[in-house]
Amino acid sequence: MINIAICDDDISITDEMTIIINQYTRDRNEEIRCDVFHNGESLMSEEKEYDIIFLDIIMAGIDGIETARYLRKKNKTVEIIYLTSYTGLTKEALSVHAFDYLEKPVTRELIYNQLDEVLEKILRKKLNDEYKYHIVAFNAGKNCIRLSIDDIYYFERVDRKLKAVTKKGNFMLSETITSVEEKLHQYDFVTPHQSFVVNINNMKDYVKDEIIMLNYDIIPVAQKRAADFKRIMREFLQKKLESN
C-alpha cells in the first residue's frame, strides 16, 4: 500500500488531483490510498506516515517550505513533490530535498508521469533495503552459519577454508570462493582478487588498486581484474545515484 497526501488550500486542485490519482490507481493496478489536507498545520499534525506528499508552496498560515522542513525531520524518506505557480521558488523548494516540483495547472499526463517516476524510485529503494537484510546460510563443517548480507564485509581464502569477516565477528567456513560467489550473485558482491569476495555496500574507499572497507581492512585488487572492478563500481554508483 502506497500512502499519498495532497496538501493545497485550493479545493479545486485537491479535488482534481484526487480524481487523477484514483484513476491512476485503477489504470496501473496499484494499491494507493490518498488523503487530502488544505493547510500545512493539519498535515503536520497528522500522525500517519506518507510515502509521497504533493505539497503546495504558497498557502495561508504555514507555507509549503516550512511544512516540508517539519515533515522532513519526522520522516527522512518521504518523497515531497511541490505544487507551485511560481517558478522563482524552485531552488528554495528543492533545497528541502524535494523529489521534484510541478507547475500548476496540473494535468493528468503530468501526474501520471510523476507518479511513474516516484513509484519506481520507491520500489527500487524497498528492494535494496530488503536485500540488505536477507539472510544467507553458509557451510561451516558440522554447523551452518546464517549471515545477514548487510553484516558481511568480505570473505578471504585462508588455506583451504574461507574466512567471513563481518560486523558480528569472524567465522571460518567450509566454502570456496566459487560457492560463495554463486550464493551471492544477486547481491552487491565483487571478486577483486582470487582470494577475496567483497561486499561493495560496506566499502569506504578505493585508492591505488586497494579497497578500504568500513572496518578499515584493506583488500587488494588484482591488476588483471582492475578494469572489470572499476566498471562494476561505476555501475554500482550509478545505481545508487538513481535510487537516491
Short mmCIF file of C-alpha atoms in Angstrom, two decimals:
data_model
loop_
_atom_site.label_atom_id
_atom_site.label_comp_id
_atom_site.label_asym_id
_atom_site.label_seq_id
_atom_site.Cartn_x
_atom_site.Cartn_y
_atom_site.Cartn_z
CA MET A 1 0.00 0.00 0.00
CA ILE A 2 1.31 3.43 -1.00
CA ASN A 3 0.06 6.34 1.13
CA ILE A 4 -0.19 9.69 -0.63
CA ALA A 5 -1.08 13.08 0.87
CA ILE A 6 -2.23 16.10 -1.14
CA CYS A 7 -1.90 19.43 0.66
CA ASP A 8 -3.22 22.53 -1.10
CA ASP A 9 -5.54 25.32 0.07
CA ASP A 10 -7.26 25.36 -3.32
CA ILE A 11 -10.09 22.81 -3.11
CA SER A 12 -10.41 22.64 -6.90
CA ILE A 13 -6.77 21.49 -7.11
CA THR A 14 -7.14 18.81 -4.43
CA ASP A 15 -10.39 17.56 -6.00
CA GLU A 16 -8.82 17.34 -9.46
CA MET A 17 -5.69 15.59 -8.19
CA THR A 18 -7.72 13.10 -6.16
CA ILE A 19 -9.68 12.14 -9.29
CA ILE A 20 -6.48 11.77 -11.34
CA ILE A 21 -4.69 9.68 -8.68
CA ASN A 22 -7.73 7.42 -8.20
CA GLN A 23 -7.82 6.86 -11.97
CA TYR A 24 -4.05 6.18 -11.93
CA THR A 25 -4.63 3.58 -9.22
CA ARG A 26 -7.09 1.73 -11.45
CA ASP A 27 -5.07 2.10 -14.66
CA ARG A 28 -1.80 0.93 -13.10
CA ASN A 29 -3.39 -1.62 -10.77
CA GLU A 30 -1.61 -0.06 -7.78
CA GLU A 31 -2.70 -0.08 -4.14
CA ILE A 32 -2.79 3.61 -3.27
CA ARG A 33 -4.59 5.49 -0.52
CA CYS A 34 -4.91 9.24 -0.93
CA ASP A 35 -5.63 11.75 1.88
CA VAL A 36 -6.33 15.46 1.42
CA PHE A 37 -5.27 18.42 3.56
CA HIS A 38 -5.97 22.11 2.98
CA ASN A 39 -3.25 23.67 5.12
CA GLY A 40 0.19 22.86 6.43
CA GLU A 41 -0.93 22.78 10.06
CA SER A 42 -3.35 19.90 9.54
CA LEU A 43 -0.77 17.89 7.59
CA MET A 44 1.88 18.49 10.24
CA SER A 45 -0.45 17.27 12.98
CA GLU A 46 -1.27 14.03 11.09
CA GLU A 47 0.40 11.02 12.72
CA LYS A 48 0.22 8.76 9.65
CA GLU A 49 3.44 8.46 7.65
CA TYR A 50 3.20 9.04 3.91
CA ASP A 51 5.28 7.69 1.05
CA ILE A 52 4.52 10.65 -1.24
CA ILE A 53 3.29 14.17 -0.46
CA PHE A 54 2.07 16.63 -3.09
CA LEU A 55 2.58 19.96 -1.33
CA ASP A 56 1.50 23.45 -2.35
CA ILE A 57 4.20 26.06 -1.70
CA ILE A 58 2.03 29.15 -1.22
CA MET A 59 -0.64 28.56 1.44
CA ALA A 60 -2.29 30.65 4.13
CA GLY A 61 -0.67 30.14 7.53
CA ILE A 62 2.40 27.90 7.43
CA ASP A 63 3.65 27.71 3.84
CA GLY A 64 4.79 24.61 1.99
CA ILE A 65 8.53 25.20 2.57
CA GLU A 66 8.19 25.32 6.37
CA THR A 67 5.75 22.43 6.31
CA ALA A 68 8.26 20.36 4.32
CA ARG A 69 11.08 21.18 6.75
CA TYR A 70 8.97 19.93 9.64
CA LEU A 71 7.89 16.79 7.76
CA ARG A 72 11.46 16.01 6.72
CA LYS A 73 12.52 15.94 10.39
CA LYS A 74 9.78 13.39 11.10
CA ASN A 75 10.32 11.26 8.01
CA LYS A 76 13.64 11.24 6.16
CA THR A 77 12.40 9.07 3.29
CA VAL A 78 9.07 10.65 2.29
CA GLU A 79 9.07 11.88 -1.31
CA ILE A 80 7.89 15.50 -1.44
CA ILE A 81 6.59 16.89 -4.73
CA TYR A 82 5.87 20.61 -4.70
CA LEU A 83 2.95 22.25 -6.45
CA THR A 84 3.60 25.83 -7.47
CA SER A 85 2.61 28.61 -9.82
CA TYR A 86 5.81 30.50 -9.04
CA THR A 87 8.87 29.13 -10.84
CA GLY A 88 11.13 31.54 -8.95
CA LEU A 89 10.67 29.48 -5.79
CA THR A 90 12.01 26.29 -7.34
CA LYS A 91 15.55 26.49 -5.93
CA GLU A 92 14.30 27.16 -2.40
CA ALA A 93 11.80 24.32 -2.70
CA LEU A 94 14.39 21.80 -3.87
CA SER A 95 16.72 22.81 -1.02
CA VAL A 96 14.38 20.90 1.28
CA HIS A 97 15.29 17.73 -0.66
CA ALA A 98 12.11 17.54 -2.68
CA PHE A 99 11.75 14.82 -5.29
CA ASP A 100 10.51 17.35 -7.85
CA TYR A 101 8.09 20.22 -8.42
CA LEU A 102 5.08 20.54 -10.67
CA GLU A 103 3.85 23.79 -12.12
CA LYS A 104 0.15 24.48 -11.96
CA PRO A 105 -2.20 23.85 -13.59
CA VAL A 106 -1.58 20.15 -13.17
CA THR A 107 -2.67 17.74 -15.89
CA ARG A 108 -3.45 14.03 -15.99
CA GLU A 109 -0.33 13.35 -18.08
CA LEU A 110 1.87 15.33 -15.69
CA ILE A 111 0.61 13.49 -12.60
CA TYR A 112 0.86 10.07 -14.30
CA ASN A 113 4.47 10.68 -15.38
CA GLN A 114 5.42 11.96 -11.94
CA LEU A 115 3.83 9.01 -10.15
CA ASP A 116 5.52 6.55 -12.51
CA GLU A 117 8.91 8.07 -11.67
CA VAL A 118 8.49 8.36 -7.92
CA LEU A 119 6.94 4.90 -7.51
CA GLU A 120 9.82 3.37 -9.46
CA LYS A 121 12.26 5.04 -7.05
CA ILE A 122 10.31 3.84 -4.00
CA LEU A 123 10.22 0.28 -5.37
CA ARG A 124 13.99 0.27 -6.04
CA LYS A 125 14.68 1.51 -2.52
CA LYS A 126 12.41 -1.10 -0.94
CA LEU A 127 14.12 -3.86 -2.93
CA ASN A 128 17.55 -2.58 -1.90
CA ASP A 129 16.51 -2.43 1.75
CA GLU A 130 15.10 -5.95 1.59
CA TYR A 131 18.31 -7.27 0.02
CA LYS A 132 20.43 -5.69 2.74
CA TYR A 133 18.74 -7.73 5.43
CA HIS A 134 18.45 -11.02 3.57
CA ILE A 135 19.94 -13.98 5.43
CA VAL A 136 22.20 -16.46 3.61
CA ALA A 137 23.29 -19.83 5.04
CA PHE A 138 26.94 -20.90 4.77
CA ASN A 139 28.54 -24.27 5.44
CA ALA A 140 30.83 -24.30 8.47
CA GLY A 141 31.62 -28.00 8.63
CA LYS A 142 29.27 -29.68 11.05
CA ASN A 143 27.36 -26.44 11.53
CA CYS A 144 25.51 -23.93 9.39
CA ILE A 145 26.16 -20.23 9.88
CA ARG A 146 23.47 -17.77 8.81
CA LEU A 147 24.71 -14.27 7.96
CA SER A 148 22.82 -11.09 7.10
CA ILE A 149 24.00 -9.59 3.81
CA ASP A 150 24.38 -6.18 5.44
CA ASP A 151 26.66 -7.61 8.16
CA ILE A 152 29.24 -9.05 5.76
CA TYR A 153 32.38 -7.05 4.95
CA TYR A 154 34.19 -9.66 2.86
CA PHE A 155 35.33 -13.27 2.51
CA GLU A 156 39.01 -14.20 2.43
CA ARG A 157 40.53 -17.52 1.39
CA VAL A 158 42.78 -18.82 4.18
CA ASP A 159 44.49 -22.11 3.31
CA ARG A 160 41.60 -24.43 2.36
CA LYS A 161 38.97 -22.54 4.34
CA LEU A 162 37.15 -19.27 3.81
CA LYS A 163 37.09 -16.58 6.48
CA ALA A 164 33.95 -14.43 6.68
CA VAL A 165 34.73 -11.01 8.15
CA THR A 166 31.51 -9.46 9.46
CA LYS A 167 30.15 -6.81 11.81
CA LYS A 168 29.40 -9.63 14.27
CA GLY A 169 32.94 -11.08 14.18
CA ASN A 170 34.91 -13.52 12.02
CA PHE A 171 33.78 -17.03 11.05
CA MET A 172 35.65 -19.88 9.37
CA LEU A 173 33.59 -21.53 6.63
CA SER A 174 33.86 -24.75 4.67
CA GLU A 175 33.16 -22.87 1.45
CA THR A 176 35.10 -21.89 -1.65
CA ILE A 177 35.31 -18.57 -3.47
CA THR A 178 33.19 -20.10 -6.25
CA SER A 179 30.46 -21.42 -3.91
CA VAL A 180 30.21 -18.04 -2.15
CA GLU A 181 30.01 -16.20 -5.49
CA GLU A 182 27.13 -18.46 -6.52
CA LYS A 183 25.23 -17.83 -3.28
CA LEU A 184 25.72 -14.06 -3.51
CA HIS A 185 25.38 -13.42 -7.25
CA GLN A 186 22.15 -11.40 -6.81
CA TYR A 187 23.70 -9.07 -4.24
CA ASP A 188 26.36 -6.34 -4.46
CA PHE A 189 29.45 -8.51 -4.10
CA VAL A 190 32.54 -8.45 -6.29
CA THR A 191 35.68 -10.59 -6.59
CA PRO A 192 38.57 -8.11 -6.98
CA HIS A 193 41.18 -10.78 -6.27
CA GLN A 194 41.19 -14.57 -6.50
CA SER A 195 41.28 -14.79 -2.70
CA PHE A 196 38.56 -12.26 -1.82
CA VAL A 197 34.82 -11.66 -2.26
CA VAL A 198 33.81 -8.16 -1.14
CA ASN A 199 30.50 -6.50 -0.19
CA ILE A 200 30.55 -3.21 -2.14
CA ASN A 201 27.97 -1.67 0.19
CA ASN A 202 30.48 -1.92 3.04
CA MET A 203 33.34 -0.28 1.14
CA LYS A 204 34.72 3.02 2.39
CA ASP A 205 37.08 3.94 -0.45
CA TYR A 206 39.11 2.69 -3.41
CA VAL A 207 42.65 4.03 -3.69
CA LYS A 208 45.56 2.84 -5.87
CA ASP A 209 44.15 -0.61 -6.55
CA GLU A 210 43.25 -1.17 -2.91
CA ILE A 211 39.79 -1.33 -1.38
CA ILE A 212 39.38 0.21 2.08
CA MET A 213 36.45 -1.35 3.92
CA LEU A 214 34.28 0.38 6.52
CA ASN A 215 36.17 -1.55 9.21
CA TYR A 216 39.42 -0.17 7.68
CA ASP A 217 40.64 -3.55 6.44
CA ILE A 218 42.45 -3.24 3.10
CA ILE A 219 41.65 -5.60 0.21
CA PRO A 220 43.94 -5.82 -2.85
CA VAL A 221 42.60 -5.51 -6.39
CA ALA A 222 44.46 -7.78 -8.81
CA GLN A 223 45.88 -5.92 -11.81
CA LYS A 224 44.14 -8.20 -14.32
CA ARG A 225 40.79 -7.59 -12.57
CA ALA A 226 41.17 -3.82 -12.10
CA ALA A 227 39.34 -2.79 -15.29
CA ASP A 228 36.34 -5.04 -14.55
CA PHE A 229 36.26 -3.86 -10.94
CA LYS A 230 36.23 -0.18 -11.99
CA ARG A 231 33.37 -0.89 -14.41
CA ILE A 232 31.38 -2.67 -11.71
CA MET A 233 31.97 0.24 -9.33
CA ARG A 234 30.76 2.77 -11.93
CA GLU A 235 27.58 0.74 -12.47
CA PHE A 236 27.08 0.39 -8.71
CA LEU A 237 27.50 4.12 -8.08
CA GLN A 238 25.15 4.95 -10.94
CA LYS A 239 22.53 2.63 -9.45
CA LYS A 240 22.96 4.34 -6.07
CA LEU A 241 22.54 7.79 -7.63
CA GLU A 242 19.37 6.71 -9.41
CA SER A 243 17.90 5.22 -6.23
CA ASN A 244 18.60 8.45 -4.35
#
